[in-house]
XYZ file of C-alpha atoms in Angstrom:
526
model
C -0.029 0.016 -0.017
C 2.880 2.410 0.782
C 4.436 1.852 -2.647
C 1.104 2.374 -4.361
C 0.556 5.533 -2.357
C 3.981 6.886 -3.336
C 3.463 6.225 -7.059
C 0.193 7.992 -7.018
C 1.309 10.812 -4.955
C 4.260 11.466 -7.427
C 2.154 11.222 -10.518
C 2.032 14.209 -12.867
C 0.594 15.412 -16.072
C -2.037 13.515 -17.867
C -1.481 10.367 -15.780
C -2.315 12.269 -12.631
C -5.400 13.914 -14.257
C -6.605 10.680 -15.644
C -6.316 8.851 -12.182
C -8.436 11.534 -10.512
C -11.181 11.184 -13.365
C -11.070 7.408 -12.910
C -11.339 7.618 -9.200
C -14.486 9.716 -9.449
C -16.078 7.616 -12.175
C -15.374 4.406 -10.323
C -17.319 5.638 -7.222
C -20.403 5.628 -9.372
C -20.521 1.780 -9.043
C -21.724 2.369 -5.451
C -24.896 4.087 -6.757
C -28.035 2.492 -8.346
C -28.537 0.429 -10.311
C -25.229 -1.098 -9.160
C -24.997 -0.728 -5.440
C -21.462 -1.976 -5.012
C -20.649 0.344 -2.110
C -17.135 -0.963 -1.681
C -16.177 0.758 -4.855
C -16.044 3.983 -2.960
C -13.304 2.589 -0.649
C -11.148 2.381 -3.755
C -12.166 5.734 -5.086
C -11.708 7.825 -1.870
C -8.317 6.016 -1.114
C -7.102 7.110 -4.492
C -8.444 10.656 -3.869
C -6.558 10.921 -0.574
C -3.327 9.752 -2.269
C -3.722 12.290 -5.017
C -4.454 15.018 -2.619
C -1.209 14.002 -0.717
C 0.772 14.947 -3.763
C -1.280 18.206 -4.458
C 1.123 20.557 -2.734
C 1.313 23.947 -4.400
C 4.350 26.123 -5.230
C 5.600 27.362 -1.857
C 6.735 30.697 -3.586
C 3.095 31.531 -4.409
C 0.541 33.001 -1.940
C -1.591 30.770 0.358
C -4.628 30.859 -1.876
C -2.759 30.009 -5.095
C -1.151 27.115 -3.409
C -4.478 25.409 -3.150
C -4.859 25.354 -6.910
C -3.489 21.680 -7.347
C -5.850 20.407 -4.692
C -8.731 22.300 -6.344
C -7.889 20.836 -9.705
C -7.672 17.218 -8.255
C -11.071 17.698 -6.569
C -12.523 19.065 -9.841
C -11.185 16.134 -11.956
C -12.574 13.661 -9.343
C -15.943 15.357 -9.425
C -15.947 15.531 -13.235
C -15.518 11.731 -13.451
C -18.071 11.240 -10.755
C -20.611 13.521 -12.469
C -20.016 12.362 -16.031
C -20.304 8.721 -15.082
C -23.339 9.349 -12.852
C -25.196 11.804 -15.020
C -24.549 10.905 -18.633
C -28.052 9.672 -19.079
C -29.387 13.341 -18.951
C -28.428 13.434 -22.533
C -31.262 11.057 -23.432
C -33.777 13.734 -22.881
C -32.286 15.832 -25.656
C -32.651 12.945 -28.100
C -36.368 12.746 -27.813
C -36.582 15.832 -30.100
C -33.008 15.313 -31.561
C -33.596 17.760 -34.405
C -34.136 20.543 -31.976
C -31.855 19.660 -29.033
C -29.140 17.274 -30.199
C -26.633 20.257 -30.447
C -26.814 20.665 -26.635
C -25.610 16.993 -25.847
C -22.115 18.255 -24.996
C -23.484 20.714 -22.543
C -25.652 18.023 -20.740
C -23.052 15.266 -20.702
C -19.921 17.445 -20.078
C -20.881 20.999 -19.345
C -23.323 20.281 -16.449
C -20.933 17.778 -14.713
C -18.072 20.216 -15.213
C -20.094 22.910 -13.268
C -21.199 20.461 -10.550
C -17.596 19.270 -10.261
C -16.643 22.872 -9.025
C -18.114 21.706 -5.691
C -15.715 18.958 -5.453
C -12.914 21.149 -6.530
C -13.800 23.494 -3.708
C -13.910 20.474 -1.226
C -10.388 19.474 -2.404
C -9.089 23.116 -1.858
C -10.714 23.310 1.650
C -9.532 19.830 2.720
C -5.918 20.772 1.717
C -5.927 23.584 4.287
C -6.020 21.012 6.997
C -3.777 18.527 5.310
C -1.305 16.447 7.280
C 0.122 12.886 7.239
C -2.523 11.415 9.636
C -6.130 10.992 10.399
C -6.627 14.779 10.442
C -6.554 14.893 6.736
C -9.446 12.373 6.447
C -11.485 14.379 8.852
C -10.696 17.470 6.941
C -11.851 15.873 3.707
C -15.034 14.628 5.375
C -15.636 18.172 6.651
C -14.977 19.678 3.324
C -17.297 17.313 1.257
C -20.005 17.558 3.981
C -19.989 21.223 3.530
C -19.906 21.378 -0.221
C -22.579 18.708 -0.648
C -24.781 20.822 1.568
C -23.974 23.917 -0.578
C -24.795 21.893 -3.708
C -28.310 21.130 -2.315
C -29.471 24.750 -2.657
C -26.938 26.984 -4.577
C -28.086 27.875 -8.161
C -31.461 26.231 -7.412
C -29.812 23.090 -5.995
C -29.054 19.854 -7.540
C -28.218 17.232 -4.743
C -28.404 14.204 -7.258
C -26.044 11.427 -6.265
C -24.660 12.839 -2.979
C -21.611 10.957 -1.796
C -23.408 9.658 1.271
C -25.801 7.719 -0.999
C -23.048 5.337 -1.682
C -23.205 4.214 1.993
C -26.979 3.392 1.746
C -27.362 0.735 -0.814
C -30.022 -1.321 0.923
C -32.735 -0.622 3.491
C -30.477 -2.031 6.216
C -28.066 0.834 5.478
C -30.613 3.606 4.901
C -31.914 3.842 8.387
C -29.152 6.275 9.815
C -30.493 8.996 7.512
C -33.264 9.394 10.231
C -30.829 10.664 12.591
C -28.319 12.669 10.698
C -30.108 13.630 7.436
C -28.712 13.013 3.976
C -26.242 15.810 4.659
C -24.812 14.002 7.678
C -24.469 10.831 5.731
C -21.942 12.612 3.398
C -19.708 13.275 6.349
C -19.982 9.707 7.664
C -19.457 8.266 4.193
C -15.995 10.083 3.655
C -14.768 9.188 7.201
C -15.478 5.475 6.353
C -14.547 5.323 2.756
C -11.299 7.308 2.905
C -9.985 5.482 6.057
C -7.967 2.779 4.048
C -5.682 5.478 2.916
C -4.171 5.488 6.536
C -2.821 1.965 5.956
C -0.230 3.487 3.658
C 0.984 6.302 5.913
C 0.532 4.546 9.111
C 0.131 7.800 11.090
C -3.303 7.894 12.690
C -4.059 4.458 11.207
C -5.363 2.934 14.494
C -7.500 5.934 15.299
C -8.915 6.321 11.828
C -9.582 2.718 11.096
C -11.142 2.181 14.586
C -13.491 5.143 13.995
C -14.427 3.783 10.600
C -15.231 0.279 11.911
C -17.228 1.792 14.803
C -19.191 4.020 12.454
C -19.855 1.200 9.903
C -20.918 -1.211 12.698
C -23.134 1.336 14.338
C -24.604 2.237 10.895
C -25.452 -1.323 10.170
C -26.475 -2.214 13.650
C -28.969 0.791 13.875
C -30.339 -0.287 10.501
C -30.893 -3.863 11.660
C -32.602 -2.570 14.891
C -34.843 -0.212 13.075
C -35.934 -2.854 10.518
C -36.555 -5.447 13.195
C -38.693 -2.844 15.213
C -40.714 -2.045 12.041
C -41.275 -5.639 11.177
C -42.399 -6.518 14.754
C -44.917 -3.682 14.883
C -48.477 -4.557 13.778
C -49.366 -3.049 10.449
C -52.852 -1.903 10.035
C -54.294 -2.291 6.686
C -54.394 0.931 4.767
C -56.420 1.947 1.750
C -55.928 0.150 -1.527
C -53.890 2.115 -4.047
C -53.661 1.375 -7.827
C -50.549 2.490 -9.621
C -51.116 2.941 -13.303
C -47.935 2.567 -15.351
C -48.883 3.117 -19.000
C -45.330 3.064 -20.509
C -46.054 5.679 -23.094
C -43.093 6.398 -25.325
C -41.902 9.994 -24.835
C -42.081 10.626 -28.641
C -45.769 9.831 -28.473
C -46.344 12.141 -25.540
C -45.186 15.164 -27.538
C -47.228 14.200 -30.685
C -50.478 16.159 -30.769
C -52.298 13.525 -32.784
C -51.771 10.843 -30.105
C -53.242 12.725 -27.210
C -56.815 11.127 -27.214
C -55.213 7.599 -27.669
C -52.894 8.249 -24.680
C -55.759 9.426 -22.464
C -57.827 6.361 -23.289
C -54.694 4.200 -22.527
C -54.795 5.595 -19.064
C -58.528 5.084 -18.653
C -58.410 1.497 -19.857
C -55.773 0.588 -17.331
C -57.669 2.334 -14.621
C -60.800 0.409 -15.470
C -59.107 -2.959 -15.294
C -60.725 -5.376 -12.702
C -58.437 -6.495 -9.849
C -56.454 -9.511 -10.900
C -57.526 -11.627 -7.879
C -61.262 -10.496 -8.194
C -60.636 -8.502 -4.926
C -61.386 -5.141 -3.635
C -61.743 -2.081 -6.021
C -58.815 0.358 -5.319
C -59.612 3.371 -3.117
C -57.058 5.608 -4.934
C -55.809 5.522 -8.504
C -52.541 7.235 -9.391
C -51.564 8.304 -12.798
C -47.941 9.607 -13.454
C -46.701 13.125 -14.274
C -48.367 14.919 -17.148
C -50.457 11.889 -17.842
C -53.298 13.967 -18.973
C -52.115 15.162 -22.346
C -54.195 18.264 -22.633
C -55.526 21.103 -20.445
C -57.992 19.272 -18.337
C -60.226 22.201 -17.406
C -60.617 23.105 -21.088
C -61.892 19.640 -21.835
C -65.112 18.839 -19.798
C -65.622 15.686 -21.962
C -62.385 14.418 -20.341
C -63.690 14.801 -16.857
C -66.940 13.023 -17.968
C -64.795 10.072 -19.261
C -62.882 9.818 -15.894
C -66.179 9.804 -14.160
C -67.371 6.883 -16.277
C -64.348 4.827 -15.421
C -64.161 5.665 -11.669
C -66.602 4.101 -9.144
C -68.292 6.046 -6.575
C -65.882 6.854 -3.718
C -62.821 6.304 -5.831
C -60.238 9.047 -6.054
C -57.950 9.688 -9.004
C -54.631 11.575 -8.556
C -53.402 12.563 -11.951
C -50.412 14.619 -13.238
C -51.556 17.357 -15.694
C -50.627 20.798 -16.893
C -52.838 23.444 -15.141
C -53.509 26.703 -16.988
C -54.341 29.870 -15.017
C -56.219 32.742 -16.861
C -54.349 36.013 -16.202
C -57.051 38.207 -17.705
C -57.721 39.951 -21.010
C -54.635 40.355 -23.150
C -52.418 38.481 -20.853
C -50.830 35.079 -21.571
C -51.888 32.348 -19.295
C -49.693 30.817 -16.649
C -48.952 27.112 -16.807
C -48.171 24.824 -13.891
C -46.981 21.232 -13.728
C -49.624 19.892 -11.426
C -51.422 17.038 -9.680
C -55.206 17.064 -9.715
C -57.285 15.158 -7.196
C -60.684 14.040 -8.908
C -63.594 12.120 -7.499
C -65.827 9.517 -8.932
C -68.198 12.152 -10.288
C -65.486 13.767 -12.286
C -65.304 16.836 -10.000
C -61.812 18.326 -9.378
C -61.412 18.360 -5.609
C -58.047 20.149 -5.340
C -54.731 20.531 -7.084
C -51.088 20.893 -6.237
C -48.661 22.963 -8.404
C -44.964 22.068 -8.592
C -42.753 24.359 -6.494
C -39.299 23.316 -7.569
C -39.045 23.427 -11.361
C -36.149 21.867 -13.364
C -34.064 24.604 -15.048
C -33.717 24.233 -18.887
C -36.312 21.446 -18.479
C -39.418 23.339 -17.375
C -38.155 26.953 -17.490
C -35.311 28.859 -18.838
C -33.087 30.828 -16.452
C -32.269 34.325 -17.901
C -35.162 33.603 -20.303
C -34.793 36.847 -22.321
C -31.180 36.066 -23.032
C -31.860 32.562 -24.214
C -34.854 33.681 -26.217
C -32.657 35.698 -28.310
C -30.462 32.630 -29.009
C -33.595 30.588 -30.003
C -33.466 28.330 -27.038
C -36.441 26.941 -25.147
C -36.886 24.576 -22.257
C -37.079 21.007 -23.224
C -40.410 20.099 -21.554
C -41.980 23.462 -21.057
C -45.205 25.120 -22.237
C -44.935 28.342 -24.163
C -43.251 30.834 -21.860
C -42.259 27.990 -19.569
C -43.891 26.664 -16.423
C -44.614 28.862 -13.393
C -43.608 27.690 -9.891
C -45.971 27.541 -6.937
C -45.003 29.543 -3.904
C -45.011 26.696 -1.457
C -45.778 23.052 -0.679
C -49.385 22.090 0.361
C -51.259 18.897 1.117
C -53.951 17.205 -0.865
C -56.731 16.096 1.314
C -59.141 13.239 0.176
C -62.869 13.176 1.232
C -62.086 10.439 3.866
C -59.627 12.751 5.547
C -56.402 11.221 4.486
C -53.753 13.710 3.534
C -51.075 13.381 0.903
C -47.898 15.384 0.562
C -47.369 15.723 -3.281
C -43.835 15.987 -4.862
C -43.669 16.057 -8.643
C -40.600 14.549 -10.392
C -37.187 15.556 -9.002
C -38.764 17.592 -6.095
C -38.337 14.282 -4.245
C -34.500 14.429 -4.326
C -34.487 17.485 -2.012
C -34.483 16.811 1.567
C -35.552 20.439 2.034
C -38.711 19.802 0.213
C -40.080 18.005 3.134
C -41.642 21.137 4.738
C -43.242 21.101 8.189
C -46.633 20.731 6.546
C -45.611 17.204 5.568
C -45.732 16.109 9.200
C -49.612 16.079 8.856
C -49.538 13.847 5.867
C -50.365 10.147 5.779
C -48.190 9.470 2.692
C -46.059 11.135 0.075
C -47.293 11.005 -3.599
C -44.427 11.279 -6.073
C -45.316 11.209 -9.696
C -42.809 11.433 -12.388
C -42.012 10.765 -16.083
C -38.627 9.116 -16.309
C -39.464 8.082 -19.929
C -37.329 11.011 -21.073
C -34.148 9.044 -19.915
C -34.780 5.609 -21.362
C -33.373 2.421 -19.928
C -30.378 4.147 -18.190
C -29.320 4.420 -14.624
C -31.321 7.631 -14.301
C -34.750 6.150 -13.453
C -33.087 3.773 -10.835
C -31.166 6.575 -9.174
C -34.452 8.818 -9.051
C -36.325 5.837 -7.538
C -33.616 5.291 -4.921
C -33.914 8.906 -3.701
C -37.680 8.532 -3.255
C -36.886 5.533 -0.956
C -34.574 7.883 1.100
C -37.414 10.487 1.597
C -39.563 7.588 2.922
C -36.999 6.634 5.509
C -36.114 10.204 6.465
C -39.760 11.283 6.895
C -41.359 8.230 8.239
C -43.981 8.491 5.467
C -44.818 5.747 2.972
C -44.257 6.903 -0.673
C -46.673 6.285 -3.442
C -44.325 6.499 -6.299
C -45.621 6.365 -9.932
C -43.721 6.800 -13.142
C -44.897 6.632 -16.653
C -42.219 4.179 -17.591
C -41.192 2.899 -14.199
C -40.011 2.385 -11.538
C -43.380 2.584 -9.835
C -43.834 1.261 -6.347
C -45.330 1.625 -2.894
C -42.405 2.244 -0.565
C -42.631 1.567 3.202
C -41.195 3.971 5.746
C -38.304 1.674 6.112
C -37.315 2.176 2.365
C -38.432 -1.307 1.469
C -40.547 -1.874 -1.616
C -44.089 -3.220 -0.599
C -44.866 -3.937 -4.208
C -43.666 -2.409 -7.461
C -43.384 -2.565 -11.302
C -40.008 -2.613 -13.062
C -38.836 -0.114 -15.569
C -40.257 -0.641 -19.101
C -43.272 -2.601 -18.113
C -47.028 -1.634 -18.746
C -49.798 -2.400 -16.433
C -51.195 -1.749 -12.976
C -50.518 -2.863 -9.474
C -52.863 -2.724 -6.536
C -51.150 -2.323 -3.091
C -52.384 -1.583 0.408
C -50.738 1.607 1.621
C -48.469 0.993 4.632
C -48.978 3.170 7.738
C -46.753 6.077 8.615
C -44.410 5.779 11.619
C -43.366 8.595 13.960
C -39.829 9.851 13.162
C -37.162 9.271 15.720
C -36.169 12.863 15.455
C -37.601 15.833 13.554
C -35.907 17.603 10.650
C -34.475 20.309 12.916
C -32.717 17.783 15.102
C -31.399 15.840 12.033
C -30.085 19.090 10.665
C -28.399 19.872 14.041
C -26.820 16.474 14.060
C -25.392 17.048 10.618
C -23.694 20.309 11.990
C -22.443 18.445 15.093
C -20.751 15.908 12.705
C -19.242 18.783 10.697
C -17.974 20.297 13.904
C -16.418 16.939 14.990
C -14.704 16.519 11.738
C -13.513 20.087 11.705
C -12.104 19.980 15.310
C -10.194 16.771 14.526
C -8.722 18.311 11.457
C -7.694 21.377 13.448
C -6.284 19.349 16.317
C -4.225 17.409 13.861
C -2.484 20.543 12.722
C -1.603 21.476 16.258
C -0.923 17.930 17.617
C -0.479 15.484 14.634
C -2.344 12.247 15.029
């Protein structure tokens, strides 16, 4: 190990750059659909060795001396983001004639920007660098901080956080209840980077012991939580039908197919239960499943009423138009409608966190001049709702709606969600085809279930659709690329061990812990 560390530390030029990119890309094997969390031990050990050799020119000022460490962190992040997000380019191929030119921006440009957070982490970590456990703690502090920044800066994009590599199964998801997704980033680096100490020996006993204790506590708490959940009696909840129509995205943007698409959803909704059992209480359609403005088409509401039984409730994704008065263009919202068996719209939820360049254009006037438009937007783009709200059914059950990638944000779980009985997450991952994207998205919906203590009703046009229990386990689901329905009883919610405020405080305590160790190592090397 010492010889390997020395060789990597002394690398230069393209070999050094390529090793950093490889280390980041290899870490993606820990993420869905692979789940080989051991890959991150390799990646972070390599990253530590590379940062060991990232000392700047001593003749330059202190800030400029951090440049080599920033570059290593950026190259690591570039490899991680390109390997983890290349599938975003699939969305541009749905209308290739209009958007294929932007493929390099999606596959390389966006990852290059996101990699800046890892460059910043490398530079911050290098401030604390020393040949001991303190440098591991410094790296954990730095990545914990920059992953937190990535969750909200520039609208936020916390996709594939480092901590997700330490949570491949429900057993290893439970710790998120205590420290939040942000805290898991700190723990993950403390664990995954610890093998680097074997090479330098300094701080090896301390670092490896802490890593073993953290990993054992992480798995042990998960086992205890799963056993506790399985031992508790589970009352039977309402029966929920997930409709997965598997509509090809090219059809969804074709105006001539709109009626056929709507009838596809109705036909699946009307199917009798396979076992001749109870009729579902709730029917869920995916994001933008209604291919026209529902309120401008009363016949559509009549058709829904014909298919639904009395007492049944449909929650369907649709575009909602808001009339802004004479002479003004309407506002459009990406919404969920709650509709009863009489075809009446009971309530609606409008998406709060829109996808930049997907549902709206930042700096719209500038991009309009360049002839650009958002990939999935209405004319003028979608509008964002001011805040999250619950959908309440006639029987009193309350649902916390999250549309598409809103579910990846821990911050989306606003206090109002505490009154909900379940999360409803509808999406259309058909944009991305049979790539890792839909599986990564589904995985993050499972984390929200564990974190909040709420079951998640997750429905995607193309899959993966499932009912997820508050432990992150899949009660029942439908794989990607299948067409059909599943009827599943909704699991009950559970009281969270700690609330969101406490989880956030625990994250900052972990950050403080890592920071103090890093500072202490500079004063008294360990």
